[in-house]
Coordinates of C-alpha atoms and ligand atoms in Angstrom, one line a residue:
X1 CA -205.3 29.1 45.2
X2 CA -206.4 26.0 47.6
X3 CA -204.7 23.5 44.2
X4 CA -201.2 25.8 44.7
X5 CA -201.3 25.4 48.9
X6 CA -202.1 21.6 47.9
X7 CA -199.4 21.4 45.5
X8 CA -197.0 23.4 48.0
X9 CA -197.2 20.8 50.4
X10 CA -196.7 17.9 47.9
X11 CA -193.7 19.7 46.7
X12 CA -192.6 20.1 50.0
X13 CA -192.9 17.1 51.0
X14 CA -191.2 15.3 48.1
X15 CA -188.3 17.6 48.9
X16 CA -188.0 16.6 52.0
X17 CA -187.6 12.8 51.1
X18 CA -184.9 13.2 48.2
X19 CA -182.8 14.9 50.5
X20 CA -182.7 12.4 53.5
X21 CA -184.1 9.8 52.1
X22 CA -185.9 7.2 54.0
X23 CA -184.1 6.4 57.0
X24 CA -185.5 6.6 60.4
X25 CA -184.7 7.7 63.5
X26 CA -182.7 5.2 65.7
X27 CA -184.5 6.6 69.1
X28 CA -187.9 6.9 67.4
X29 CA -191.2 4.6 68.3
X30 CA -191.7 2.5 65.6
X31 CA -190.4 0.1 63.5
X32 CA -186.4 0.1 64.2
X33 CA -185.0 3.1 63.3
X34 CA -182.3 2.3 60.9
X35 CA -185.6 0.8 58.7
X36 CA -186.2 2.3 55.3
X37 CA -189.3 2.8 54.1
X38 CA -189.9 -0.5 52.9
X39 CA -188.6 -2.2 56.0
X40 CA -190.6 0.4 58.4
X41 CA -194.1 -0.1 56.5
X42 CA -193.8 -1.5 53.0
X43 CA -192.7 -4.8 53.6
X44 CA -193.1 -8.5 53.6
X45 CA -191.6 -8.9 57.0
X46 CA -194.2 -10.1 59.1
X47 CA -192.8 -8.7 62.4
X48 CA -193.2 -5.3 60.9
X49 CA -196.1 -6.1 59.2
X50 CA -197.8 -7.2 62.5
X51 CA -196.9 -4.4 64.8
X52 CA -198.9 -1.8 62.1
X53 CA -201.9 -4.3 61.8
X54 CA -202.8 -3.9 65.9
X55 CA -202.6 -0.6 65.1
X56 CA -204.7 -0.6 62.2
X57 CA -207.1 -3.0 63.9
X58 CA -208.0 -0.8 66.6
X59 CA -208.0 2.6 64.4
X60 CA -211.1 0.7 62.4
X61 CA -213.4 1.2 65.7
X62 CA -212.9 4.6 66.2
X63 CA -215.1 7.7 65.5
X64 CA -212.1 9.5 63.9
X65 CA -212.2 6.3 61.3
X66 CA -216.1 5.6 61.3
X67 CA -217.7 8.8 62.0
X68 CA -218.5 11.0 58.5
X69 CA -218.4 14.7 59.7
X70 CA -214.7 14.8 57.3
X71 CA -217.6 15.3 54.2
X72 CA -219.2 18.5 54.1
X73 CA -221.2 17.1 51.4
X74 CA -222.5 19.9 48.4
X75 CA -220.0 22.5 49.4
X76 CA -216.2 23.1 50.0
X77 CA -215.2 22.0 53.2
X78 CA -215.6 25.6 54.6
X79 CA -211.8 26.7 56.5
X80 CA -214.1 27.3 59.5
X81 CA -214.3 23.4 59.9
X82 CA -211.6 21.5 57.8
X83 CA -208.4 22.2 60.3
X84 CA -210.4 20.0 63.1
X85 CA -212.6 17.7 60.4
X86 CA -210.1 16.0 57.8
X87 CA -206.6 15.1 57.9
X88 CA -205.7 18.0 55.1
X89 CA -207.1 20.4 56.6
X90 CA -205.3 20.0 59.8
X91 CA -202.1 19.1 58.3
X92 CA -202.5 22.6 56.4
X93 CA -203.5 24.3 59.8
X94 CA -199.8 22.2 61.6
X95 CA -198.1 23.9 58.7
X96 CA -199.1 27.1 58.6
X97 CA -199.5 28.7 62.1
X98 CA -202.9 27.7 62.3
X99 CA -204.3 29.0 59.4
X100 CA -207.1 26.6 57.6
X101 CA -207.7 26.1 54.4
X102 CA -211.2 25.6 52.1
X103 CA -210.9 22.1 50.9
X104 CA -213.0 20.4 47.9
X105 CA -211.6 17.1 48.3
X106 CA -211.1 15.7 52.2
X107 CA -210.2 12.1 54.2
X108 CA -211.5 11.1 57.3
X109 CA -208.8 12.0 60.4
X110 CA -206.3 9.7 59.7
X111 CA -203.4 8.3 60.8
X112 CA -201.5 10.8 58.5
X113 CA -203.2 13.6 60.8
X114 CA -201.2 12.7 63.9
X115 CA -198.2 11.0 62.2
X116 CA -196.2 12.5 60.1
X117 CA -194.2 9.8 59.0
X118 CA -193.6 11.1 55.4
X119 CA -191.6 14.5 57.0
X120 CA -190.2 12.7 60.2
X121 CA -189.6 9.0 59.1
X122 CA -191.0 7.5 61.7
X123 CA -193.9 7.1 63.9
X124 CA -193.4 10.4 65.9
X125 CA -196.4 12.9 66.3
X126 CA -197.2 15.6 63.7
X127 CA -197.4 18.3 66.1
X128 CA -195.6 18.3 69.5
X129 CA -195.5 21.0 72.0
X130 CA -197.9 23.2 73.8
X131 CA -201.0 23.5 72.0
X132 CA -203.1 27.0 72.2
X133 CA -206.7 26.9 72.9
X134 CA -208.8 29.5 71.5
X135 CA -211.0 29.8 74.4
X136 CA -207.8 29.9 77.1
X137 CA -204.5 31.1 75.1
X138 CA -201.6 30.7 73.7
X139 CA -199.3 27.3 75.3
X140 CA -202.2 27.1 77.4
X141 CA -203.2 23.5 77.4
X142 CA -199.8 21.4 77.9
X143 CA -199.9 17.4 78.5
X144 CA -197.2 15.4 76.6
X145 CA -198.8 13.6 73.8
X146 CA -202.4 14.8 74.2
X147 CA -201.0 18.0 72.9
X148 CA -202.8 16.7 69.5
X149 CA -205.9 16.2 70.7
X150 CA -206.1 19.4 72.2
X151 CA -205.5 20.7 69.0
X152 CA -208.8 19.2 68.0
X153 CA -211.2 18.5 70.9
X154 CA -211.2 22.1 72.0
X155 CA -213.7 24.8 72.6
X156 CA -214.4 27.6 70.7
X157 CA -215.2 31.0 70.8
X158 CA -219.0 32.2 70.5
X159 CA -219.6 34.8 68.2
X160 CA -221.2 36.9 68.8
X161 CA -219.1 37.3 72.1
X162 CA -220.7 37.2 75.8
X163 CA -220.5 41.1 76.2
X164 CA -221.8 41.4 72.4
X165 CA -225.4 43.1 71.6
X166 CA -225.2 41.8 68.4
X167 CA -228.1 39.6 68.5
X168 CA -227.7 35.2 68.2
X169 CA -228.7 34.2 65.4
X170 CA -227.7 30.4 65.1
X171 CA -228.7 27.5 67.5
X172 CA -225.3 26.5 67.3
X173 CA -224.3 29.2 69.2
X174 CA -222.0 28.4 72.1
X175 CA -218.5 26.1 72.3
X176 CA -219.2 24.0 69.9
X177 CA -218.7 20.0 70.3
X178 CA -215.8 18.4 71.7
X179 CA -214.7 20.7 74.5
X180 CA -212.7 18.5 76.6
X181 CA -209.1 19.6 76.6
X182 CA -210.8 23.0 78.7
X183 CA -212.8 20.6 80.7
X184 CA -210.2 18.3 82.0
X185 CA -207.6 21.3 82.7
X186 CA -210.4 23.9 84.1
X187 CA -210.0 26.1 81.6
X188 CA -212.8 28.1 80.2
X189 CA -215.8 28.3 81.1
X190 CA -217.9 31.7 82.1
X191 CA -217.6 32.9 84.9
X192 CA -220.5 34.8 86.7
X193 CA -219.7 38.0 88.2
X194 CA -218.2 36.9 91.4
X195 CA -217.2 33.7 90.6
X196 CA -213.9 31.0 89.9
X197 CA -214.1 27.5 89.7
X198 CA -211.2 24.9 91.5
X199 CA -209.8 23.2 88.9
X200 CA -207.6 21.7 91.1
X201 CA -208.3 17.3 90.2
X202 CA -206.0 14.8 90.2
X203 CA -207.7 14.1 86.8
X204 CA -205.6 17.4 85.5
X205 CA -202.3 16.0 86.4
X206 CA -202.5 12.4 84.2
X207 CA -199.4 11.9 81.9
X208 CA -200.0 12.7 78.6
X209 CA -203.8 13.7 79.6
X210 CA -206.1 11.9 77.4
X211 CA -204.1 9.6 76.0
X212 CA -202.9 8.2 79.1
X213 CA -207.0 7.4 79.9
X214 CA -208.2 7.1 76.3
X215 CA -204.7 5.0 75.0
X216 CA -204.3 3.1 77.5
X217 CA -203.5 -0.5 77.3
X218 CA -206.1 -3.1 76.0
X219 CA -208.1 -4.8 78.0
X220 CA -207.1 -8.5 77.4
X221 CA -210.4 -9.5 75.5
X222 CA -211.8 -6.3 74.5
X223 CA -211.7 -3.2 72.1
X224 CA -210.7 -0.6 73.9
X225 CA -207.8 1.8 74.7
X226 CA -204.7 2.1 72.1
X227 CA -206.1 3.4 68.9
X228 CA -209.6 3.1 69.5
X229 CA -209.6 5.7 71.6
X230 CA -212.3 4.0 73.3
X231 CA -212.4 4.3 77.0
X232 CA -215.7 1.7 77.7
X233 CA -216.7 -1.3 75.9
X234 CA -219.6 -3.9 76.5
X235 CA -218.6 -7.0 78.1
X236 CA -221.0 -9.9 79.0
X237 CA -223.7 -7.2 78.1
X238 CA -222.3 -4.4 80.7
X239 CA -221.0 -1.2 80.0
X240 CA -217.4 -1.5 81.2
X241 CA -214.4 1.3 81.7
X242 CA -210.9 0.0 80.3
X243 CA -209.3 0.9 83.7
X244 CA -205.5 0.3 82.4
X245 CA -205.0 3.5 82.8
X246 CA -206.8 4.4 85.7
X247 CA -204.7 1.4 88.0
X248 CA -201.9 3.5 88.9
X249 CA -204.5 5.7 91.5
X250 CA -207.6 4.0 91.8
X251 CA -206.1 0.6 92.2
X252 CA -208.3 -0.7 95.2
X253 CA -211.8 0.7 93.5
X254 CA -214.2 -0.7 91.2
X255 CA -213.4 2.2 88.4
X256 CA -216.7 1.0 86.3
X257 CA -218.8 2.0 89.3
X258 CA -217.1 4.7 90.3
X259 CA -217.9 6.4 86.8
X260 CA -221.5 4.8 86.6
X261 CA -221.8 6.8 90.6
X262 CA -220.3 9.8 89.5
X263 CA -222.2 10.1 86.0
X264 CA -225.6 9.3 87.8
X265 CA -225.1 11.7 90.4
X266 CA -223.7 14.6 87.8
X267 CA -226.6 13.9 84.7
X268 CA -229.3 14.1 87.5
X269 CA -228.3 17.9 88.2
X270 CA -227.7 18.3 84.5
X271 CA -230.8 17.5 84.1
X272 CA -232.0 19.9 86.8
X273 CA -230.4 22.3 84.4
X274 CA -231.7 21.4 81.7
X275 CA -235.4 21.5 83.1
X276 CA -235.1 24.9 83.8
X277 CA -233.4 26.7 81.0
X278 CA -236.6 25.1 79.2
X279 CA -238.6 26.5 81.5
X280 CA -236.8 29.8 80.3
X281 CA -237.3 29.0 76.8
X282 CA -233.9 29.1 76.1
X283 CA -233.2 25.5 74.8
X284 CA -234.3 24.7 70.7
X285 CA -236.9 22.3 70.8
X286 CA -234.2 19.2 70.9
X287 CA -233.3 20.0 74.4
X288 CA -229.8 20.6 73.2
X289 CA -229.2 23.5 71.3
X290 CA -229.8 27.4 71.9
X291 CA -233.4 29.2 71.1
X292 CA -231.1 32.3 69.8
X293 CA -234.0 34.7 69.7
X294 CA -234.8 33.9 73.2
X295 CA -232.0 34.1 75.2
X296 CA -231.6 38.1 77.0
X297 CA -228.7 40.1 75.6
X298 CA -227.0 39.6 78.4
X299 CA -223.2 38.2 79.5
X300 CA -225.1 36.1 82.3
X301 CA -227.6 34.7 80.5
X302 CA -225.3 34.1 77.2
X303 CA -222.3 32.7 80.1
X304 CA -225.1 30.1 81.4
X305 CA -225.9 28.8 77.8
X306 CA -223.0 28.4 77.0
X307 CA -221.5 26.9 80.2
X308 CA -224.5 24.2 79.6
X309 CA -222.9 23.6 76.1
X310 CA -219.5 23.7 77.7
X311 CA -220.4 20.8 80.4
X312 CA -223.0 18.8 78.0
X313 CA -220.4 18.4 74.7
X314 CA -217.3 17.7 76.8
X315 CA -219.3 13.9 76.5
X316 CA -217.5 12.6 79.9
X317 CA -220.8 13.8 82.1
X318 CA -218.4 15.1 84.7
X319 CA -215.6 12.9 85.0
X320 CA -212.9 14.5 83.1
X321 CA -212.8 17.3 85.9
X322 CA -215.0 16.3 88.5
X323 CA -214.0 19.4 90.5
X324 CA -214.0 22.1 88.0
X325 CA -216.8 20.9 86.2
X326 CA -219.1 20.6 89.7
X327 CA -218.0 24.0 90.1
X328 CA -219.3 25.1 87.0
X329 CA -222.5 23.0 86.7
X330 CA -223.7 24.5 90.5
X331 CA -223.0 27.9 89.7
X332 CA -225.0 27.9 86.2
X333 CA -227.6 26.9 87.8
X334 CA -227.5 29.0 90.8
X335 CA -227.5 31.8 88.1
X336 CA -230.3 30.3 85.9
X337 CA -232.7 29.4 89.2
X338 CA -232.2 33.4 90.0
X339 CA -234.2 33.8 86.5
X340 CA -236.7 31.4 87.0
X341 CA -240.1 33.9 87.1
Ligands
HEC1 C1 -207.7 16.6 63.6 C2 -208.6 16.8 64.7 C3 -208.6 15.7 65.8 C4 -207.5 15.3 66.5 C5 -206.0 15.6 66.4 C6 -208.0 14.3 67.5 N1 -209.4 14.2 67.3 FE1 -210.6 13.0 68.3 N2 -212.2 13.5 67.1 C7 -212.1 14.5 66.2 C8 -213.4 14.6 65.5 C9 -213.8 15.5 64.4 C10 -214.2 13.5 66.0 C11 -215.6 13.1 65.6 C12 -215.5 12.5 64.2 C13 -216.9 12.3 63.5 O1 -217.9 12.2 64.2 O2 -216.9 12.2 62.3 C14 -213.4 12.9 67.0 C15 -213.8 11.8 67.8 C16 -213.1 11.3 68.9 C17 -213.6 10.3 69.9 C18 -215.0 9.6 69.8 C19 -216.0 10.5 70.4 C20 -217.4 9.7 70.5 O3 -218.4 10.5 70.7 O4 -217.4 8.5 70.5 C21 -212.7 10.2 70.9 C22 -212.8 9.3 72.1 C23 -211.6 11.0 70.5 N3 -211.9 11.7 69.3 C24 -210.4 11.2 71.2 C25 -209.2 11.8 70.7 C26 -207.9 11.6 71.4 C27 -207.7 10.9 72.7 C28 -207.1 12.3 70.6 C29 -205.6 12.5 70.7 C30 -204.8 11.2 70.7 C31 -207.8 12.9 69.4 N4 -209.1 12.5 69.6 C32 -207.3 13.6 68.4 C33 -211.1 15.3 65.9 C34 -209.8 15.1 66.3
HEC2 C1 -211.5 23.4 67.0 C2 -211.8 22.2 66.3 C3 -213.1 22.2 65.6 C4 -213.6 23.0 64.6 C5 -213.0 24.3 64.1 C6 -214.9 22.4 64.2 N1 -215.1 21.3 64.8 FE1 -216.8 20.1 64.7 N2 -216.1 18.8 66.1 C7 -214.8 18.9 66.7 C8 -214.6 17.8 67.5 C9 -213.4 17.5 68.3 C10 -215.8 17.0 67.5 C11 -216.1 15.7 68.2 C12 -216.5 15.9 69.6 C13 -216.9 14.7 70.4 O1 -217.2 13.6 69.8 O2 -216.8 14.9 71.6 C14 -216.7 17.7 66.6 C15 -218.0 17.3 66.3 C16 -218.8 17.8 65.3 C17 -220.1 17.3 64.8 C18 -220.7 16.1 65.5 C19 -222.0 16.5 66.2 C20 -222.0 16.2 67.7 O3 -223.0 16.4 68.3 O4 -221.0 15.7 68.2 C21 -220.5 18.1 63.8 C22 -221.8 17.9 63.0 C23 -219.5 19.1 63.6 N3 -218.5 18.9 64.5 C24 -219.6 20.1 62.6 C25 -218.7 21.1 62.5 C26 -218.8 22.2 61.5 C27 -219.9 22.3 60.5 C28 -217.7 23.0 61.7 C29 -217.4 24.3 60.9 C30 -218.4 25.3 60.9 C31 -216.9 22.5 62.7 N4 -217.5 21.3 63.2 C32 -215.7 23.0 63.2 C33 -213.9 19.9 66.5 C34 -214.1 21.0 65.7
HEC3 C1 -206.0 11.0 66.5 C2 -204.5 10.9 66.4 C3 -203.9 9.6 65.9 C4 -204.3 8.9 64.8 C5 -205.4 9.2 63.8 C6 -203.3 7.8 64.7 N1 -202.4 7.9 65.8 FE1 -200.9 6.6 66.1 N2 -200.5 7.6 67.9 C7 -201.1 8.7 68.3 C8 -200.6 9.0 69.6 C9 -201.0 10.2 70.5 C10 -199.6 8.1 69.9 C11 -198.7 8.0 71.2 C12 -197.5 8.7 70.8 C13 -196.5 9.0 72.0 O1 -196.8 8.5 73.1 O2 -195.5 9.6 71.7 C14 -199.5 7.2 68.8 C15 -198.6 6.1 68.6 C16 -198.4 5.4 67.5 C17 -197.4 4.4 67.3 C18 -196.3 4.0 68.2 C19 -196.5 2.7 68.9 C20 -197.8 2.5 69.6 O3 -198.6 1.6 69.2 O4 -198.1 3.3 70.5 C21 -197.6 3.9 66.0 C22 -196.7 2.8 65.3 C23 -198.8 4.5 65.4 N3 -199.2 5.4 66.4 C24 -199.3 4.2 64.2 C25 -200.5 4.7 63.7 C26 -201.2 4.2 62.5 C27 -200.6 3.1 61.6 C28 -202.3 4.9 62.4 C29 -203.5 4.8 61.4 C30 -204.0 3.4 61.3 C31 -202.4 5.9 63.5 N4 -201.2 5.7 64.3 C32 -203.4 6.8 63.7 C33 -202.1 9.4 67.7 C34 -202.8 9.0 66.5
HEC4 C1 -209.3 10.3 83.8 C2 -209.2 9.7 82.5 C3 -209.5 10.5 81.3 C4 -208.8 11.6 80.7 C5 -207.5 12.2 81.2 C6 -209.6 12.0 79.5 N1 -210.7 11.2 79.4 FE1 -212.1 11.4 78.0 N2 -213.4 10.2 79.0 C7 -213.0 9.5 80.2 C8 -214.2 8.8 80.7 C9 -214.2 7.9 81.9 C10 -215.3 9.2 79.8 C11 -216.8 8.7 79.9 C12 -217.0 7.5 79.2 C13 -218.4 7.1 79.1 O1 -219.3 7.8 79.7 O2 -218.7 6.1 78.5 C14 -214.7 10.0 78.8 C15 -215.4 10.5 77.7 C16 -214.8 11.2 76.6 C17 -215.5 11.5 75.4 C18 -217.0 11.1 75.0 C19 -217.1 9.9 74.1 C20 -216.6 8.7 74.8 O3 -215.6 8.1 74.4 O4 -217.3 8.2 75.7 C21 -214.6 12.1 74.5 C22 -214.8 12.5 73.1 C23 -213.4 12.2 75.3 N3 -213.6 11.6 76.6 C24 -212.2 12.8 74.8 C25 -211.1 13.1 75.7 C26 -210.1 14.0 75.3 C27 -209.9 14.7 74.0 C28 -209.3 14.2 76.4 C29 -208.1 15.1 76.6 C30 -208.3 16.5 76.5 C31 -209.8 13.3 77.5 N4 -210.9 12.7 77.0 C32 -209.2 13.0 78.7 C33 -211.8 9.5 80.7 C34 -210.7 10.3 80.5
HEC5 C1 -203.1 10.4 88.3 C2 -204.1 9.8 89.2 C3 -205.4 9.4 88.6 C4 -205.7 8.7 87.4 C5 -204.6 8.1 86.4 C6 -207.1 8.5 87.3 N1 -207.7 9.1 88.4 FE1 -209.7 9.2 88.7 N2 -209.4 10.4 90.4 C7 -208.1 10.7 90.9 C8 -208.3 11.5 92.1 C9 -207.2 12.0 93.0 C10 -209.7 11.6 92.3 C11 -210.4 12.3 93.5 C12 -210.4 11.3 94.7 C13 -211.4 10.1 94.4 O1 -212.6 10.4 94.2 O2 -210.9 9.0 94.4 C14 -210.3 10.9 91.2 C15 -211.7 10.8 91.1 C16 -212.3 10.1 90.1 C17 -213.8 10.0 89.8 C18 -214.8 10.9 90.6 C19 -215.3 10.3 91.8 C20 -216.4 11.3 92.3 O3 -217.5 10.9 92.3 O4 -216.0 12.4 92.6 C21 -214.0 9.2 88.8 C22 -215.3 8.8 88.2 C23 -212.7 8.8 88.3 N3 -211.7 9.3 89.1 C24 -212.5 7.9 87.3 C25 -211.3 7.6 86.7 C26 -211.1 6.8 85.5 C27 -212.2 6.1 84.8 C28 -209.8 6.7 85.3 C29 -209.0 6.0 84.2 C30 -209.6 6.0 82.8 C31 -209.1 7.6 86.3 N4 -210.0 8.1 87.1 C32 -207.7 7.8 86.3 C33 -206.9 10.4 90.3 C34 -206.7 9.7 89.1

C-alpha cells in the first residue's frame, strides 16, 4: 500500500513534467523564469550555479539538515511522525489533505519539503495559504510564507484530552516539541477556569512571521538568518541575535540585550514553575517531561502540565509572544502555587 502512494506520487509527478515541460515561471523567485531545468539548477553557468550554492551553504547548518529525528531507526516511520519528520512524509501529508503516510525509507527535511520545484518549476513554496493548527483550527495560523513552518512547528493535541479520565500513561504527554506557530500568535494554550491571555504583541504582526525573524538577512560575517534558520550565532565568543530582521522596530535598541533581559527575567519564573510542579511530583525525573501516574485527573492540573510543555518547547524562553506567553506562564503558576500542600 505505502509502495503504490510512493509510486502514485512519482507517476504524478512525471506527468506533470511531460506535459509542461521544464519552463519556469517568468514572475517566480529564482533562477529567471524563462530557465529550463538545466539553466534554473543543472548547469554550468556559474551565475546560476552561485545563487543555489548560498543557499546550499546556509541549509548545511541547520537542524532541519543536521539534526537525525527523519530516522526512526528499527521500525517504519510511524504516520504519527513522518508528515512533520521527513521530507516524504510531509510531501504525502501537502498532497493529500493532511493525511500521513507509514514510511520505511525517509530523508532529512529537505529542500524538496518546502520547494516544490519538480510540480511548480521554480523556487516557489510547496504549500501556500493558511495553514490549520490542530490545537487552534482550521486557517487558523495565517503569516505569508511562514505558513510552512506552521505546518511543522505546531502543537499538538494531548491524548488523552484535558476533560479525559482516561488515565496518562506516557511522559510525553502534553504538546509535544516545537510549539511555536501557537506561541507567537496566542493561540492555544489552557486556559483555567476564568481565564484568557492578551495575545495582543507586536511580535504577532511580523511579515511572514518566522521567517521574517528566522530568514532574515545575514549578518555580514556570520551564519545566521537565510536558510540557517538560525536567529543567534557566536561572535568574538558572545552569543549574538542576527537583528536584520528585528531593525525595522527596535532600530535604536541593543536587540542581543534586550533578548538576554527578557530571557533572564522569563527562565527565572520558569524556573519558579518548575520548582514547584516538582515539589508536586508531577515532573519525570529529567525535570522536563510528565510523571503520568502522578498528575490528578483533573482539566486543571492536566491544563498546567501541559501549558509548562507549551511555554518550555516553544524554545524562544518568552520572546516569541512576550505578552501571551507572560500571561500564560503567571497564570500556571498561580494555579499550581494553589496546589502546593
Ligand atoms: C516538514 C516539517 C517542518 C517544516 C516545514 C519546518 N520545520 Fe523547522 N524543524 C522541523 C523539525 C522536525 C526540526 C528538528 C529536526 C531534528 O532535530 O532532527 C526543525 C528544526 C528547526 C529549527 C532548529 C531548532 C533548534 O532547536 O535549533 C528552527 C530554527 C526551525 N526548524 C525553523 C523553521 C522555520 C523558520 C521554518 C519555515 C521556514 C521551518 N522550520 C519549517 C520541522 C519542520
Ligand atoms: C505536527 C508536527 C510534528 C509531529 C506530528 C511530530 N513532531 Fe516531533 N517535532 C516537531 C518539530 C517541529 C520539532 C522540532 C522542535 C524544535 O526544535 O523546537 C520536533 C522535535 C522532535 C524531537 C526532538 C526532541 C526535542 O526535545 O526537541 C523528537 C525526539 C521528536 N520530535 C519525535 C517525534 C515522534 C517520535 C513523533 C511521532 C510519534 C513526532 N515527533 C511527531 C514536529 C512534529
Ligand atoms: C524548511 C523549509 C525550507 C527548506 C528546507 C528550504 N527552503 Fe528555500 N525557502 C523557504 C522559504 C520560506 C523561502 C522564502 C520564500 C518566500 O518568501 O516566498 C525560501 C526561499 C528560497 C529561494 C528564493 C530565494 C531566496 O534565497 O530567498 C530559493 C532559491 C530557495 N529557497 C532554495 C532552496 C534550496 C536550494 C534548498 C535546499 C538546499 C531550500 N531552499 C530549502 C523554505 C525552505
Ligand atoms: C520576533 C522574531 C521571531 C519570530 C517572528 C519567530 N522567532 Fe523563533 N526565535 C526568536 C528568538 C529571538 C529566539 C530565541 C533565540 C535564542 O534563545 O537563542 C527564537 C527561538 C526559536 C526556536 C528555538 C531554537 C533556536 O533557534 O534558538 C525555534 C525552533 C524557533 N524560534 C522557531 C520559530 C518558528 C517556527 C516561528 C514561527 C511560528 C518563529 N520562530 C517566529 C525570534 C523569532
Ligand atoms: C513588527 C515590529 C517588530 C519586529 C520586526 C520585532 N519586534 Fe520585538 N517587539 C516589538 C514590540 C512592539 C515590542 C514591545 C515593546 C518593546 O518592548 O519594545 C517588542 C518586544 C520585544 C522583546 C521583549 C522585551 C520585553 O522584555 O518585554 C524582545 C526580547 C524583542 N522584542 C526581540 C525582538 C527580536 C530579537 C526581533 C528580531 C529577531 C524582534 N524583536 C523583531 C516589535 C517588533
Amino acid at each position: 500500500m505505502q509502495r503504490f502512494n510512493t509510486a502514485l506520487l512519482m507517476i504524478g509527478a512525471a506527468a506533470i513534467l511531460a506535459v509542461s515541460g521544464c519552463e519556469g515561471d517568468p514572475g517566480a523567485v529564482g533562477p529567471a523564469g524563462t530557465a529550463s531545468c538545466l539553466d534554473a539548477c543543472h548547469t554550468d553557468n556559474f551565475q546560476v550555479q552561485n545563487y543555489i550554492a548560498d543557499v546550499q551553504a546556509e541549509f548545511e547548518q541547520s537542524l532541519h539538515n543536521t539534526g537525525d529525528t527523519y530516522l526512526r531507526r528499527g521500525s517504519t516511520n510511524s504516520p504519527d511522525c513522518s508528515g512533520c519528520h521527513t521530507t516524504e512524509g510531509y510531501q504525502y501529508r501537502i498532497a493529500n489533505n493532511g493525511d500521513t503516510i507509514a514510511l520505511t525509507q525517509s530523508s532529512r527535511i529537505g529542500c524538496f519539503a518546502c520547494h516544490a520545484p519538480h510540480s511548480n518549476e521554480n523556487f516557489n513554496l510547496r504549500h501556500v495559504g493558511a495553514t490549520d493548527l490542530l490545537v487552534g483550527g482550521a486557517g487558523a495560523y495565517d503569516k505569508g510564507s511562514s505558513n510552512t513552518c506552521a505546518q511543522c512547528h505546531q502543537a499538538r493535541s494531548p491524548s488523552p484530552t484535558f476533560a479525559s479520565t482516561d488515565p496518562i500513561t506516557s511522559k510525553y504527554w502534553g504538546p509535544h516539541n516545537g510549539t511555536q506557530a501557537n506561541a507567537l500568535s496566542g493561540i492555544g494554550a489552557y486556559e483555567f477556569s476564568g481565564t484568557t491571555y492578551n495575545s495582543n504583541h507586536g511580535h504577532n504582526t511580523i511579515e511572514n512571521g518566522c521567517v521574517g525573524c528566522h530568514m532574515a538577512e545575514m549578518p555580514a560575517d556570520a551564519l545566521a538568518g537565510g536558510h540557517s534558520f538560525k536567529i543567534d550565532y557566536i561572535y568574538r565568543g558572545a552569543f549574538t541575535i542576527n537583528d536584520n530582521g528585528c531593525q525595522q522596530c527596535h532600530s535604536t535598541e541593543d536587540v542581543t540585550l534586550k533578548v538576554e533581559t527578557h530571557q533572564a527575567n522569563f527562565q527565572a519564573s520558569l524556573d519558579s514553575l518548575i520548582a514547584d510542579l516538582n515539589t508536586l511530583g508531577w515532573l519525570d525525573a529529567d525535570l522536563e517531561h510528565v510523571a503520568p501516574s502522578a498528575i490528578p485527573v483533573d482539566a486543571d492540573a492536566r491544563g498546567a502540565m501541559f501549558n509548562f510543555r507549551f511555554i518550555l518547547k516553544d524554545g524562544s524562553v518568552g520572546v516569541h509572544n512576550p505578552t501571551y506567553l507572560e500571561a500564560v506562564l503567571a497564570a500556571t503558576r498561580a494555579y499550581v502555587t494553589s496546589q502546593l500542600p
